[in-house]
Coordinates of C-alpha atoms in Angstrom, one line a residue:
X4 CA -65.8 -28.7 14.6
X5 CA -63.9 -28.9 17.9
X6 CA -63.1 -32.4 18.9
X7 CA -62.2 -33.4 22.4
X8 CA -58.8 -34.9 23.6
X9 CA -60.3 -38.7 24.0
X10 CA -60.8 -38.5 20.8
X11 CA -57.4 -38.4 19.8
X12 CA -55.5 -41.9 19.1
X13 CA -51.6 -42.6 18.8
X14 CA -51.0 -44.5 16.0
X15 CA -47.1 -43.6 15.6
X16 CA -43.7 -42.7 17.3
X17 CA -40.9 -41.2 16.2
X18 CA -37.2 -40.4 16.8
X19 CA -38.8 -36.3 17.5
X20 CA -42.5 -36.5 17.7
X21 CA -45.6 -38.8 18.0
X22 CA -48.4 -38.6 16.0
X23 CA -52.0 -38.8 16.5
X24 CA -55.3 -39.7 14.9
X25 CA -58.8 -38.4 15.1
X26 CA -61.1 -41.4 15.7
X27 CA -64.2 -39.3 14.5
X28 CA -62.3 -37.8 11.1
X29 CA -59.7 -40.4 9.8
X30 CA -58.2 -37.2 7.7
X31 CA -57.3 -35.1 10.8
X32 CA -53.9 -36.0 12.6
X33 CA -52.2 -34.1 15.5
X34 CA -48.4 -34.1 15.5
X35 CA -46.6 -33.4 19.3
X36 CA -43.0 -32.7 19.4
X37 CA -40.8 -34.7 22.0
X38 CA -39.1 -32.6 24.3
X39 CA -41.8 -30.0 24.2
X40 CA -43.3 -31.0 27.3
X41 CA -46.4 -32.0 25.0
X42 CA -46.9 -28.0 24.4
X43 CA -46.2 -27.9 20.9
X44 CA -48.8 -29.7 19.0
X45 CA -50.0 -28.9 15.6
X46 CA -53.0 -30.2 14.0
X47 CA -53.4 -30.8 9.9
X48 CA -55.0 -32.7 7.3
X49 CA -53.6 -35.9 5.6
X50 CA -55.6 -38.5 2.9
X51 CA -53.9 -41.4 5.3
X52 CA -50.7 -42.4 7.4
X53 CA -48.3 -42.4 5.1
X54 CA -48.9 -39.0 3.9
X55 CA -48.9 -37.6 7.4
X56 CA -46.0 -39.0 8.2
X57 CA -44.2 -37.2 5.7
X58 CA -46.3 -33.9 6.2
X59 CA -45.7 -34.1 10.0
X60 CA -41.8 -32.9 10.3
X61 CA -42.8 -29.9 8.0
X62 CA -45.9 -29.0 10.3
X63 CA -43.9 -29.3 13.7
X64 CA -41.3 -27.6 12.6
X65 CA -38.1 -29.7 11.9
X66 CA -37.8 -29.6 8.1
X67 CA -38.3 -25.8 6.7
X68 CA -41.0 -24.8 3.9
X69 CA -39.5 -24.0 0.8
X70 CA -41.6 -22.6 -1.5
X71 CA -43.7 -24.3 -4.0
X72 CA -41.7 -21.9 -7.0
X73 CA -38.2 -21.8 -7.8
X74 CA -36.3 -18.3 -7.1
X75 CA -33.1 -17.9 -9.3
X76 CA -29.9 -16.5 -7.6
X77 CA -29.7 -13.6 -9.0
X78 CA -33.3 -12.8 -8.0
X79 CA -32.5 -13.8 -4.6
X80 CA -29.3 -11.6 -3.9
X81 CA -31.9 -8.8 -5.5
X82 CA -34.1 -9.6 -3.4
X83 CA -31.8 -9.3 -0.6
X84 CA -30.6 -6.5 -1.8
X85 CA -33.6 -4.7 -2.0
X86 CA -34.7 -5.3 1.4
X87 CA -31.5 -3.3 3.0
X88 CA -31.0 0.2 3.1
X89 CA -27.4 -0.2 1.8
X90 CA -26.6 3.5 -0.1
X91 CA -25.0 3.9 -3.6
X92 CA -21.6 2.7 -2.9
X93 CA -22.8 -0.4 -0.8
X94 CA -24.9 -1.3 -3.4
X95 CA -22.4 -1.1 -6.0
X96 CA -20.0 -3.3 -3.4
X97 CA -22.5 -5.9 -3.2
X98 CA -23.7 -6.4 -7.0
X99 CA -19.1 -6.7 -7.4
X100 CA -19.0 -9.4 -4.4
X101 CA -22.3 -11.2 -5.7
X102 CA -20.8 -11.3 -9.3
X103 CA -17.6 -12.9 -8.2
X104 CA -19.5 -15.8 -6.4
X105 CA -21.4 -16.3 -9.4
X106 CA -18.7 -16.6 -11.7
X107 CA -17.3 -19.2 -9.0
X108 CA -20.1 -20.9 -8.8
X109 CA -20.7 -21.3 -12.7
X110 CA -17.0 -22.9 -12.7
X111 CA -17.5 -25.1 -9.9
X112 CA -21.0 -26.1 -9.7
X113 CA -23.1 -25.2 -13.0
X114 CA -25.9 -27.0 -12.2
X115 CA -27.0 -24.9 -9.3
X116 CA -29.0 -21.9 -11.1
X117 CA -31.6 -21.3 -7.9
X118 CA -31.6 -20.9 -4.0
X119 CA -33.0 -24.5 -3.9
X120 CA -30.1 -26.3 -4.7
X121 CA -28.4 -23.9 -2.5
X122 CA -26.0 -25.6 0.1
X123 CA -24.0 -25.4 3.5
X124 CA -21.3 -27.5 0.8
X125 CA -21.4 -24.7 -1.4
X126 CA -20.8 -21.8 0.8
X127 CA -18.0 -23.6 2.7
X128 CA -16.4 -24.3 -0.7
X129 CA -16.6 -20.9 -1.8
X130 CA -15.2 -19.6 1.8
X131 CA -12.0 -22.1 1.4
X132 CA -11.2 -19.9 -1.4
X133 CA -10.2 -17.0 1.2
X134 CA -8.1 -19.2 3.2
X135 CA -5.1 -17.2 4.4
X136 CA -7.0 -14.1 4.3
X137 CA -8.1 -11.6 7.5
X138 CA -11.7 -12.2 9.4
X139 CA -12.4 -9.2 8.0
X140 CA -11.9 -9.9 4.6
X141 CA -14.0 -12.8 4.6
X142 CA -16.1 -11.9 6.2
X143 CA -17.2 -8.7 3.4
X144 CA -16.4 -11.4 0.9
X145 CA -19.6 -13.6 2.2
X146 CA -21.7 -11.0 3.6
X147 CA -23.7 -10.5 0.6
X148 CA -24.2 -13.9 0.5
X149 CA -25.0 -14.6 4.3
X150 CA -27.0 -12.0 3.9
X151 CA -29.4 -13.7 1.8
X152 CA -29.4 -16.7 3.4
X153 CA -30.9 -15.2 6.2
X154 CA -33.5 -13.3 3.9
X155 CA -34.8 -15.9 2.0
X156 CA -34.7 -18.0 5.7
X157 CA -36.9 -15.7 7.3
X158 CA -39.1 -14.4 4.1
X159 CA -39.5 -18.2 2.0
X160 CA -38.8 -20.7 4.6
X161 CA -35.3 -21.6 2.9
X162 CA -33.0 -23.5 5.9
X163 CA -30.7 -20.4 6.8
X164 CA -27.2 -22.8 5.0
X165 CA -25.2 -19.6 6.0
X166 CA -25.6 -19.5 9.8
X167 CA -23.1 -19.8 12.1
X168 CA -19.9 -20.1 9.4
X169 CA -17.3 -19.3 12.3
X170 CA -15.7 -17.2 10.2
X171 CA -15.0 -14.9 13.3
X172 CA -13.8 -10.8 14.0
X173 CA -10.2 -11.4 14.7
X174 CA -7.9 -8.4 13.1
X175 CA -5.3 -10.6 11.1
X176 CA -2.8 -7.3 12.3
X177 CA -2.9 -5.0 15.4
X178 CA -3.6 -1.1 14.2
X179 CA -0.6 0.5 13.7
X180 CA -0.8 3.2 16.8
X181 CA -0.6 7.0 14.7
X182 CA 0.4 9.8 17.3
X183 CA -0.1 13.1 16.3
X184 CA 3.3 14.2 16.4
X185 CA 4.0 11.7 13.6
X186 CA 0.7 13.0 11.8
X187 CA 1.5 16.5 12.0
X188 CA 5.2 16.1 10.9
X189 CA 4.2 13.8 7.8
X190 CA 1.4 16.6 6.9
X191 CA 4.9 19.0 6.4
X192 CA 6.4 16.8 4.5
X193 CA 3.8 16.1 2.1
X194 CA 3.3 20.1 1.9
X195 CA 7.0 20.1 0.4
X196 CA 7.5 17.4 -1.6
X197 CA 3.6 16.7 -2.7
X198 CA 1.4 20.0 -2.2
X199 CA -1.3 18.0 -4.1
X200 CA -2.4 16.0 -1.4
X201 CA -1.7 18.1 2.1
X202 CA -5.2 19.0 2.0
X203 CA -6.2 15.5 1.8
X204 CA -3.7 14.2 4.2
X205 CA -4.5 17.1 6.7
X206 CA -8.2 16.5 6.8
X207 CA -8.0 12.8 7.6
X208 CA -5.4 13.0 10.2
X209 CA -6.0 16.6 12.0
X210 CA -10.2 16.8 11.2
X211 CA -11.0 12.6 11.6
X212 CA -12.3 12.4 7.9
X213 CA -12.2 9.3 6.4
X214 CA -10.2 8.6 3.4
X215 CA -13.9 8.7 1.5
X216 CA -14.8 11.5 3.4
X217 CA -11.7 13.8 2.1
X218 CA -12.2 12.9 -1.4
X219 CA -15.9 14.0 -1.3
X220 CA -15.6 17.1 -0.1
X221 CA -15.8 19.7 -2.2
X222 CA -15.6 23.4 -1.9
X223 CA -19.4 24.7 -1.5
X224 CA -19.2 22.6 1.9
X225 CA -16.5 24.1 3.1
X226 CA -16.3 27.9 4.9
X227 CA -12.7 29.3 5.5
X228 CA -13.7 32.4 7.4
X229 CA -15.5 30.7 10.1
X230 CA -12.8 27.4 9.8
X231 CA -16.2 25.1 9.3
X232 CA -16.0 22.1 7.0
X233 CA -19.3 20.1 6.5
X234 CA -19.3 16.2 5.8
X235 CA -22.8 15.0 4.3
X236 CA -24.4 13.4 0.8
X237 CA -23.2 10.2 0.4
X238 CA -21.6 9.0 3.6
X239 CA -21.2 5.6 5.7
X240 CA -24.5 5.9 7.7
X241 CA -26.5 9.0 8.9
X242 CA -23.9 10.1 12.2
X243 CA -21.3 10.9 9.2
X244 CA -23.7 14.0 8.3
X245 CA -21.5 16.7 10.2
X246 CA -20.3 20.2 10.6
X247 CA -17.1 20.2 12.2
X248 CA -14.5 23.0 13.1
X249 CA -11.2 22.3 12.1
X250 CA -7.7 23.4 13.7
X251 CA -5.8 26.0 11.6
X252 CA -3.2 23.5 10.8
X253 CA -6.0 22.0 8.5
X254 CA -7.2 25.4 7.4
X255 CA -3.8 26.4 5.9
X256 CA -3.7 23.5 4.0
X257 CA -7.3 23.9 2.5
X258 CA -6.4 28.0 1.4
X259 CA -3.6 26.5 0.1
X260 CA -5.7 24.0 -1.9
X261 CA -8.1 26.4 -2.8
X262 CA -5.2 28.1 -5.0
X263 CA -3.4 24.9 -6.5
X264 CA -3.1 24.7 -10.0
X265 CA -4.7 26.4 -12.8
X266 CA -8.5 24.7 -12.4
X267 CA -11.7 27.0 -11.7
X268 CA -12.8 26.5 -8.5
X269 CA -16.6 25.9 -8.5
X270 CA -18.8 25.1 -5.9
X271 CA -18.6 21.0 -6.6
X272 CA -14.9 21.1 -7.1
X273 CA -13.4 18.4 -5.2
X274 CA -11.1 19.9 -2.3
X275 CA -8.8 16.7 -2.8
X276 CA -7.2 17.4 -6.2
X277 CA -4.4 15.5 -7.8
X278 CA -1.2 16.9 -9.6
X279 CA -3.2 18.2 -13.0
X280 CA -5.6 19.8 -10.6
X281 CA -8.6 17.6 -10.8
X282 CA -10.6 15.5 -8.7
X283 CA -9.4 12.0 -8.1
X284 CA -10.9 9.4 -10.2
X285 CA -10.8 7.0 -7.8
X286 CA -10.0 6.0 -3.7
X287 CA -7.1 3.9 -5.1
X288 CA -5.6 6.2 -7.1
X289 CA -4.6 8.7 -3.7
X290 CA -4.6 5.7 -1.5
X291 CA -1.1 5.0 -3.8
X292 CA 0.3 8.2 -4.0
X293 CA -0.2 8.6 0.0
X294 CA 1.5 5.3 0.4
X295 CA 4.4 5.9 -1.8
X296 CA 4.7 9.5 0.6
X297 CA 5.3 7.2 3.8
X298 CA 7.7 4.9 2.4
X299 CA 9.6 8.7 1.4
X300 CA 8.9 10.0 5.2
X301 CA 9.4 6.9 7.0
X302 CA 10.0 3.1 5.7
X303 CA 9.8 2.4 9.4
X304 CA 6.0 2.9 9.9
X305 CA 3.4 0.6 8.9
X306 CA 0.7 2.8 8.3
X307 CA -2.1 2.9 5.7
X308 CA -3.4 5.8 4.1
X309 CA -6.9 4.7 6.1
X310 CA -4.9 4.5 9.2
X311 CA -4.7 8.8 9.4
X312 CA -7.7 8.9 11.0
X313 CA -7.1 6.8 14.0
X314 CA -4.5 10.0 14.7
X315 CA -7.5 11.5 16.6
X316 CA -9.3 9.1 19.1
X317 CA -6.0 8.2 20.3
X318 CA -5.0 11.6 21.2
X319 CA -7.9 11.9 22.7
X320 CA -7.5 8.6 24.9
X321 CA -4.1 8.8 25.6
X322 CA -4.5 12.5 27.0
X323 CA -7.8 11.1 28.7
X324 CA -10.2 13.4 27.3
X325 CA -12.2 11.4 24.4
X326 CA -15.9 11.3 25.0
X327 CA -19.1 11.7 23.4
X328 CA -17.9 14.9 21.8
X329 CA -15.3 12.9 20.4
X330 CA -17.2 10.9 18.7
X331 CA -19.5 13.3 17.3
X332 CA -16.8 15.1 15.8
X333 CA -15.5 12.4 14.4
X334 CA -19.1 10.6 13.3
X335 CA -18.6 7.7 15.3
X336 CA -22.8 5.9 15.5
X337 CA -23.2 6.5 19.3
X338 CA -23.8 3.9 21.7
X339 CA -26.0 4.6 24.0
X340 CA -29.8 5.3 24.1
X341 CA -29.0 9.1 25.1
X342 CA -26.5 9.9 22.7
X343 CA -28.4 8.5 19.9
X344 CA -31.8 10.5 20.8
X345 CA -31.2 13.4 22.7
X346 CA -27.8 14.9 21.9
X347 CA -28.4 17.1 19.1
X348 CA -26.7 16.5 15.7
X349 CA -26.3 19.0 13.4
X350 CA -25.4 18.2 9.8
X351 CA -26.3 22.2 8.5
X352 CA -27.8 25.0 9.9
X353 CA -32.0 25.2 9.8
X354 CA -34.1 28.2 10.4
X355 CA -33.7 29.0 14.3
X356 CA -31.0 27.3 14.8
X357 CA -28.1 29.0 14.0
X358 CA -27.2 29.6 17.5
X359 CA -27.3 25.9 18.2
X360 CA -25.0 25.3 15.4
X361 CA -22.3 28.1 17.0
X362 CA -23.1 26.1 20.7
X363 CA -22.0 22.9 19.1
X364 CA -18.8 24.2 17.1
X365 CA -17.6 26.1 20.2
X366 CA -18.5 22.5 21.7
X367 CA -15.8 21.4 19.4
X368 CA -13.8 23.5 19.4
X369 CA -13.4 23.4 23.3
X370 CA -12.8 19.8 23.7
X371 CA -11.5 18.9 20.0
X372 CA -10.2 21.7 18.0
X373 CA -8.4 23.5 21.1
X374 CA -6.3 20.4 22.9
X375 CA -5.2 19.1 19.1
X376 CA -4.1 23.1 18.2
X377 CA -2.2 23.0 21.9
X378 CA -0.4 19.8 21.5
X379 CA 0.8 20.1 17.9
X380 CA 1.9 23.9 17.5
X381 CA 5.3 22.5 18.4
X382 CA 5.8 21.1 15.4
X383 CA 3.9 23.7 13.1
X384 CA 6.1 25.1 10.6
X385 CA 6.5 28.7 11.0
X386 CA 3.2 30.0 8.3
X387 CA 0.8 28.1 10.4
X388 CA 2.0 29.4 13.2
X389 CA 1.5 32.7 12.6
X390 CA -2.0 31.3 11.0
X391 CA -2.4 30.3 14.7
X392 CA -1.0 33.1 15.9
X393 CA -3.5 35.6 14.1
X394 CA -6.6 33.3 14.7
X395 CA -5.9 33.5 18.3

């Protein structure tokens, strides 16, 4: 039954709210929180004063609801998990990261089995381990972690213990600056001294693939008559899913992958193939051998093998010309509400719309494909320049 406000009594006051008794029903109390302007009042059932006193905090708000059973860690970071739409490799980077802070955790605190006993402590313990390291770094260190905070926050009540860390986005070191006369002069090198990865090399520095990208691609996605290369399956996010036209200084090298070594080429063949002609077993594995080919090229530059691809965009913004083409080509997530909803993407050809797929590649080809092939013939070597030569 509705009561009227006379009939409400204050009978306490605390540091952040004042509590109130029903005269008619000693059982109901009403709990207002300072500051509030008397707006926010909630209204609950106690046996007697004591009891509401300790209920009140929960019911305004100031102390969180943690659930009445206990959740384990592991079922928490599943949990977590689960509730993201993180793909195969993701996944597989968060059970690693989530293992690692477990085994820390078991060495350092063993008593703390579920998200409970969780603590603000805890996490800045674990994050003092990284000192020294990049933002960056720690930042994918705790993510899986932070992650769940916030999940089991917003789903169980739980107080969010990994909010507001300051662990920050500051690059520990500047990008090294990749200019495409560099890029094109370390792809000739690599085509004498390691023909094994030209194709690789090529494709992240002349076609904007990254270093994942190149080692997925395999030969049924690629089409060397029409110089098309399609990027799809399992990628970054869904604006990775591309067909792209690539210059002929990347299409020499991938007819000269396509006869390397003695291996049958089959329609999931890896284009990226190292020295006994098979697919690489892992990222690592040609992240080395590209790094070992710079030191040979050049001690002097600080490059990455990830660092190929910014060869691209920064042609493009130093000659003044990168724009939403750009970053389609390259599978850059667009920014704005337009480019995300009504610039078409094309990821492979469906019924109809083959002529929008040949639109978009001489889209590419106009604003990408055609400034990189002007810019860089210069320092072709003399095959691909008849390959140029001929395509023209």
């Amino acid at each position: 039954m509705k009561t009227s406000p006379n009939t409400w009594v204050k009978i306490s006051t605390q540091n952040h709210f004042t509590l109130y008794q029903d005269k008619m029903n000693p059982t109901h109390f009403q709990a207002r929180l300072k500051g509030s302007g008397n707006y926010l009042r909630r209204r609950f059932q106690a046996p007697d004063l004591e009891s509401a006193l300790r209920e009140a905090p929960r019911v305004i708000g100031l102390v969180s609801e943690a659930p009445k059973h206990e959740i384990t860690l592991f079922d928490a970071f599943e949990m977590a998990l689960e509730a993201t739409n993180r793909r195969e490799r993701s996944r597989q980077d968060w059970i690693r990261t989530t293992e690692k802070f477990l085994l820390w955790l078991k060495k350092n605190h063993p008593l703390c089995t579920t998200w409970d006993q969780m603590t603000r402590q805890i996490v800045r313990g674990y994050l003092s381990t990284f000192a020294g390291k990049s933002a960056n770094y720690r930042r994918l260190a705790l993510q899986p972690l932070l992650q769940t905070s916030g999940f089991m926050h917003r789903e169980y009540g739980f107080p969010n213990i990994g909010e507001r860390m300051g662990i920050g986005t500051k690059l520990q070191k500047t990008p090294p600056v990749v200019y495409l006369e560099d890029v094109v002069s370390f792809c000739d090198f690599v085509r004498e001294h390691r023909p094994h990865l030209e194709a690789g090399v090529c494709l992240q520095g002349l076609a904007g693939l990254q270093l994942l990208e190149a080692l997925r691609l395999t030969w049924d996605k690629v089409d060397l008559d029409r110089g098309l290369i399609e990027i799809s399956g399992e990628v970054k996010n869904e604006y990775r899913n591309r067909v792209i036209p690539v210059c002929n200084r990347v299409l020499g090298a991938l007819k000269r992958a396509k006869t390397l070594g003695d291996v049958r080429i089959r329609g999931n063949t890896p284009v990226v193939r190292g020295v006994q002609g098979l697919g690489f077993l892992d990222d690592n594995s040609y992240a080395r051998q590209v790094r070992a080919q710079f030191k040979s090229f050049n001690p002097d530059l600080n490059w990455s093998p990830k660092d190929l691809r910014n060869c691209l965009p920064t042609f493009a913004m130093m000659q003044g010309i990168h724009g939403t083409i750009w970053e389609q080509y390259i599978g850059h997530a667009p920014k704005g509400v337009t480019n995300r909803h009504y610039i078409p993407r094309l990821s492979a050809p469906s019924q109809g719309g083959f002529k929008a797929l040949e639109q978009q590649m001489n889209l590419f080809r106009l604003h990408v494909t055609e400034p990189v092939e002007r810019a860089s013939c210069n320092f072709l070597q003399l095959g691909d320049f008849e390959e140029t030569q001929d395509a023209s």
